[in-house]
Short mmCIF file of C-alpha atoms in Angstrom, two decimals:
data_model
loop_
_atom_site.label_atom_id
_atom_site.label_comp_id
_atom_site.label_asym_id
_atom_site.label_seq_id
_atom_site.Cartn_x
_atom_site.Cartn_y
_atom_site.Cartn_z
CA MET A 25 168.50 90.09 36.28
CA ASP A 26 169.82 86.74 37.24
CA ASP A 27 172.05 86.87 34.13
CA VAL A 28 173.48 90.13 35.21
CA ALA A 29 174.14 88.92 38.68
CA SER A 30 176.04 85.97 37.33
CA ARG A 31 177.89 87.37 34.34
CA GLY A 32 178.13 91.04 35.48
CA MET A 33 177.38 94.25 33.68
CA VAL A 34 179.40 97.26 32.49
CA LEU A 35 178.36 100.88 32.75
CA LEU A 36 180.21 103.22 30.47
CA GLY A 37 179.75 106.59 31.86
CA CYS A 38 178.19 107.56 35.12
CA GLY A 39 176.74 111.13 34.84
CA ARG A 40 173.27 112.09 35.95
CA MET A 41 171.46 109.42 33.84
CA GLY A 42 173.91 106.61 34.63
CA SER A 43 174.02 107.41 38.33
CA ALA A 44 170.20 107.49 38.47
CA MET A 45 169.91 104.09 36.93
CA LEU A 46 172.83 102.55 38.96
CA LYS A 47 171.06 103.83 42.19
CA GLY A 48 167.83 102.30 41.03
CA TRP A 49 169.56 98.84 40.50
CA LEU A 50 171.42 98.90 43.73
CA ASP A 51 168.24 99.97 45.58
CA GLY A 52 166.52 97.04 43.88
CA GLY A 53 169.00 94.60 45.28
CA LEU A 54 171.64 94.20 42.59
CA ASN A 55 174.95 93.08 44.09
CA PRO A 56 177.29 96.10 43.48
CA ARG A 57 180.23 93.58 42.68
CA ALA A 58 178.42 92.56 39.64
CA VAL A 59 178.85 96.09 38.17
CA THR A 60 181.92 97.48 36.56
CA VAL A 61 181.82 101.28 35.93
CA ILE A 62 184.17 102.97 33.46
CA THR A 63 184.25 106.77 33.95
CA PRO A 64 187.03 109.38 33.95
CA ASN A 65 185.93 111.31 36.92
CA PRO A 66 184.22 108.96 39.53
CA SER A 67 182.26 110.72 42.20
CA ASP A 68 182.63 110.04 45.97
CA TRP A 69 179.17 108.49 45.86
CA LEU A 70 180.14 106.13 43.21
CA ARG A 71 183.21 104.92 45.01
CA GLU A 72 181.16 104.37 48.12
CA THR A 73 178.58 102.07 46.37
CA GLY A 74 181.01 99.17 46.22
CA VAL A 75 180.87 98.66 42.46
CA HIS A 76 184.10 98.09 40.50
CA VAL A 77 185.37 101.41 39.24
CA ASN A 78 187.72 101.63 36.28
CA ALA A 79 188.57 98.00 36.84
CA PRO A 80 189.28 95.27 34.19
CA LEU A 81 186.16 94.43 32.17
CA PRO A 82 184.37 91.12 32.85
CA ALA A 83 185.09 88.52 30.05
CA ASP A 84 181.45 88.07 29.00
CA PRO A 85 179.05 90.53 30.70
CA ALA A 86 175.38 90.16 30.21
CA ILE A 87 174.96 93.78 29.22
CA VAL A 88 176.91 96.97 28.53
CA LEU A 89 175.12 100.24 29.24
CA LEU A 90 176.41 103.09 27.09
CA ALA A 91 175.71 106.28 29.05
CA VAL A 92 178.37 108.73 27.75
CA LYS A 93 177.53 111.85 25.83
CA PRO A 94 176.89 111.33 22.03
CA GLN A 95 179.92 113.40 21.08
CA LYS A 96 182.09 111.15 23.26
CA MET A 97 180.88 107.91 21.83
CA ASP A 98 183.32 107.40 18.92
CA GLU A 99 186.14 108.02 21.40
CA ALA A 100 184.81 105.74 24.20
CA LEU A 101 183.42 102.77 22.32
CA PRO A 102 186.58 101.22 20.89
CA GLN A 103 187.66 100.02 24.38
CA LEU A 104 184.61 97.88 24.45
CA LYS A 105 185.01 96.37 20.92
CA SER A 106 186.28 93.05 22.24
CA LEU A 107 182.78 92.47 23.74
CA GLY A 108 181.07 92.85 20.35
CA ASN A 109 179.79 90.14 18.10
CA GLY A 110 179.13 87.82 21.08
CA ASN A 111 176.51 87.27 23.79
CA THR A 112 176.73 90.74 25.32
CA VAL A 113 173.86 93.10 24.60
CA PHE A 114 174.79 96.76 24.31
CA LEU A 115 172.22 99.30 25.56
CA SER A 116 172.68 102.81 24.67
CA VAL A 117 170.87 105.90 26.15
CA ALA A 118 172.77 108.35 23.87
CA ALA A 119 170.68 110.39 21.47
CA GLY A 120 171.13 110.55 17.75
CA ILE A 121 173.45 107.61 17.24
CA THR A 122 171.95 104.98 15.02
CA LEU A 123 171.88 101.16 15.44
CA ALA A 124 173.86 100.93 12.13
CA ARG A 125 176.61 103.18 13.52
CA TYR A 126 176.96 101.00 16.64
CA GLU A 127 177.22 98.02 14.44
CA GLU A 128 179.96 99.65 12.44
CA ILE A 129 182.10 100.20 15.57
CA LEU A 130 181.16 97.13 17.65
CA GLY A 131 180.55 94.47 14.89
CA ALA A 132 177.62 93.63 12.68
CA GLN A 133 176.59 90.63 14.77
CA THR A 134 176.41 92.56 18.04
CA PRO A 135 173.02 92.64 19.87
CA ILE A 136 172.23 96.39 20.32
CA VAL A 137 169.23 98.13 21.95
CA ARG A 138 168.73 101.91 21.63
CA ALA A 139 166.87 103.69 24.37
CA MET A 140 165.55 107.29 24.64
CA PRO A 141 164.92 108.16 28.34
CA ASN A 142 163.87 111.64 29.52
CA THR A 143 165.09 113.80 32.36
CA PRO A 144 162.53 112.77 34.99
CA SER A 145 164.31 109.50 35.01
CA ALA A 146 166.80 111.24 37.29
CA ILE A 147 164.10 111.04 39.99
CA GLY A 148 162.61 107.69 39.04
CA ARG A 149 159.59 109.33 37.11
CA GLY A 150 160.90 108.97 33.52
CA ILE A 151 159.56 107.18 30.50
CA THR A 152 161.91 105.45 28.07
CA GLY A 153 161.40 104.29 24.56
CA ILE A 154 163.42 101.25 23.22
CA VAL A 155 164.08 99.48 20.04
CA GLY A 156 166.59 96.66 19.13
CA ASN A 157 168.56 95.73 16.11
CA GLY A 158 168.18 92.41 14.31
CA HIS A 159 170.49 90.65 16.70
CA ALA A 160 168.59 91.73 19.80
CA THR A 161 166.48 88.79 21.00
CA GLN A 162 163.31 88.86 23.10
CA ALA A 163 165.50 87.98 26.14
CA HIS A 164 167.84 90.99 25.36
CA MET A 165 164.89 93.34 25.02
CA ASP A 166 163.40 92.06 28.33
CA LEU A 167 166.73 92.55 30.10
CA ALA A 168 167.01 96.10 28.80
CA GLN A 169 163.51 96.92 29.78
CA SER A 170 163.91 95.50 33.34
CA LEU A 171 167.00 97.66 33.83
CA LEU A 172 165.34 100.87 32.51
CA GLU A 173 162.32 100.29 34.62
CA ALA A 174 164.53 101.26 37.55
CA VAL A 175 164.04 104.84 36.49
CA GLY A 176 160.47 104.82 35.22
CA GLN A 177 158.18 103.47 32.56
CA VAL A 178 159.39 101.75 29.40
CA VAL A 179 157.60 101.54 25.99
CA ARG A 180 158.81 99.55 22.94
CA VAL A 181 158.52 101.11 19.47
CA ALA A 182 158.25 99.14 16.29
CA ASP A 183 161.26 100.44 14.47
CA GLU A 184 164.16 102.92 14.86
CA THR A 185 162.51 105.64 12.81
CA GLN A 186 159.87 106.09 15.47
CA LEU A 187 162.47 107.06 18.05
CA ARG A 188 162.42 110.47 16.34
CA ALA A 189 158.80 111.05 17.10
CA LEU A 190 159.26 109.62 20.60
CA THR A 191 162.21 112.00 21.17
CA ALA A 192 160.03 114.93 20.08
CA ILE A 193 157.32 114.01 22.53
CA SER A 194 158.85 112.50 25.69
CA GLY A 195 162.53 113.29 25.24
CA CYS A 196 162.02 117.04 24.51
CA GLY A 197 158.64 117.07 26.24
CA PRO A 198 159.96 117.98 29.83
CA ALA A 199 161.34 121.23 28.30
CA TYR A 200 157.92 122.05 26.83
CA VAL A 201 156.35 121.62 30.33
CA PHE A 202 159.02 123.59 32.05
CA HIS A 203 158.36 126.39 29.56
CA LEU A 204 154.62 126.11 30.19
CA ILE A 205 155.33 126.62 33.92
CA GLU A 206 157.51 129.63 33.07
CA THR A 207 154.88 131.26 30.94
CA MET A 208 151.99 130.57 33.36
CA ALA A 209 154.04 132.15 36.15
CA LYS A 210 154.79 135.18 33.97
CA ALA A 211 151.12 135.53 33.11
CA GLY A 212 150.33 135.37 36.80
CA GLU A 213 152.69 138.11 37.44
CA GLY A 214 151.12 140.13 34.68
CA ALA A 215 147.76 139.69 36.32
CA GLY A 216 149.10 141.16 39.58
CA LEU A 217 150.33 138.10 41.49
CA ALA A 218 153.65 138.31 43.44
CA PRO A 219 156.40 136.44 41.43
CA ASP A 220 157.02 133.73 44.08
CA VAL A 221 153.28 133.06 44.49
CA ALA A 222 152.76 132.93 40.66
CA LEU A 223 155.56 130.37 40.31
CA GLN A 224 154.34 128.28 43.12
CA LEU A 225 150.84 128.27 41.70
CA ALA A 226 152.10 127.25 38.19
CA ARG A 227 154.51 124.60 39.52
CA ALA A 228 151.90 122.93 41.67
CA THR A 229 149.08 123.20 39.15
CA VAL A 230 151.19 121.49 36.39
CA ALA A 231 152.51 118.76 38.84
CA GLY A 232 149.07 118.08 40.21
CA ALA A 233 147.29 118.06 36.77
CA GLY A 234 150.02 115.72 35.46
CA ALA A 235 149.60 113.36 38.41
CA LEU A 236 145.85 113.32 37.98
CA ALA A 237 146.15 112.76 34.19
CA GLU A 238 148.43 109.72 34.93
CA THR A 239 146.28 108.08 37.53
CA ALA A 240 142.79 108.97 36.51
CA SER A 241 140.54 106.42 34.54
CA GLU A 242 139.34 109.17 32.11
CA ASP A 243 141.42 110.41 29.27
CA PRO A 244 142.89 113.90 29.19
CA ALA A 245 140.06 115.20 27.00
CA GLN A 246 137.41 114.10 29.59
CA LEU A 247 139.45 115.52 32.40
CA ARG A 248 139.51 118.86 30.53
CA ILE A 249 135.83 118.74 30.04
CA ASN A 250 135.29 117.97 33.78
CA VAL A 251 137.03 121.21 34.70
CA THR A 252 135.28 123.36 32.09
CA SER A 253 131.88 124.83 33.02
CA PRO A 254 130.04 125.92 29.81
CA GLY A 255 130.33 129.63 29.44
CA GLY A 256 132.67 129.98 32.39
CA VAL A 257 136.11 131.44 32.82
CA THR A 258 137.97 128.12 31.95
CA ALA A 259 135.90 127.79 28.80
CA GLU A 260 136.88 131.34 27.73
CA ALA A 261 140.59 130.60 28.32
CA LEU A 262 140.33 127.37 26.40
CA ARG A 263 138.70 129.27 23.52
CA VAL A 264 142.03 131.05 23.06
CA LEU A 265 144.26 128.01 23.74
CA MET A 266 142.41 125.68 21.49
CA ASP A 267 142.18 127.98 18.53
CA GLU A 268 142.84 125.95 15.33
CA GLU A 269 145.15 128.57 13.90
CA THR A 270 146.93 130.21 16.96
CA GLY A 271 146.36 127.86 19.84
CA PHE A 272 148.12 124.91 21.36
CA PRO A 273 147.24 122.26 18.73
CA PRO A 274 149.05 123.88 15.63
CA LEU A 275 151.79 125.31 17.88
CA LEU A 276 152.78 121.92 19.23
CA GLU A 277 152.45 120.29 15.84
CA ARG A 278 155.04 122.77 14.54
CA ALA A 279 157.26 122.33 17.63
CA VAL A 280 157.24 118.49 17.25
CA ALA A 281 157.88 118.69 13.49
CA ALA A 282 160.83 121.00 14.13
CA ALA A 283 162.25 118.69 16.74
CA ILE A 284 162.01 115.69 14.32
CA LYS A 285 163.64 117.68 11.54
CA ARG A 286 166.59 118.61 13.68
CA ASP A 287 167.00 115.20 14.95
CA LYS A 288 167.23 114.03 11.31
CA GLU A 289 169.87 116.57 10.63
CA LEU A 290 171.96 115.63 13.67
CA SER A 291 171.82 111.87 12.68
CA ALA A 292 172.86 112.48 9.14
#
């Protein structure tokens, strides 16, 4: 982060994800005057942070964070082309845009890191996968990771193709969990609970179980066994959920495969 403090950084786009990361950096002690934000509609909060907003770009920033929507990238990137093919690393959190495409726009010698965060990053509980191109050094990867850790955990994948699987698990995963909460609440209503009580039970159960799974020394399979008395009510429910043909395992396999297939189609 010393490099960012001395050379500065550029944040292109400051929506929900960009704002969450910026807040994490500033809360962590980053000087707001080291940050230049380029955004068409700056919020009152952004203006009050003390960062440079829509100001001239620093000559040689340590890093440029690309946080605009994927469909806006081709329109937004050309204004940063002068920073390509140099010492500035570009970090993108946009889905679906390949490293090769960024190299086409910014220059083949540009250090680029792709990142795939998920929506819990907005509350500092996310997890992000990262991968760099051939010009991204260990120092570039370390810098990208340190910045992304402001909003949660970071993992590095071996190559860009693995981002598809990561997207299908952690990028799309929050939607799977939200749907689980929906369906648990609906099942609770069907069993006679009041809607608000069923929803409260489903939300708290998923949140509590997730927190336990993250902090416990046992793996999820053992945690499941710990809750399941042989021949009991949980065991009977799991008999349905773990069915090899109709239960969770084949259903999630099909869901993940469908997500990966669609990601390939959108990247083509």
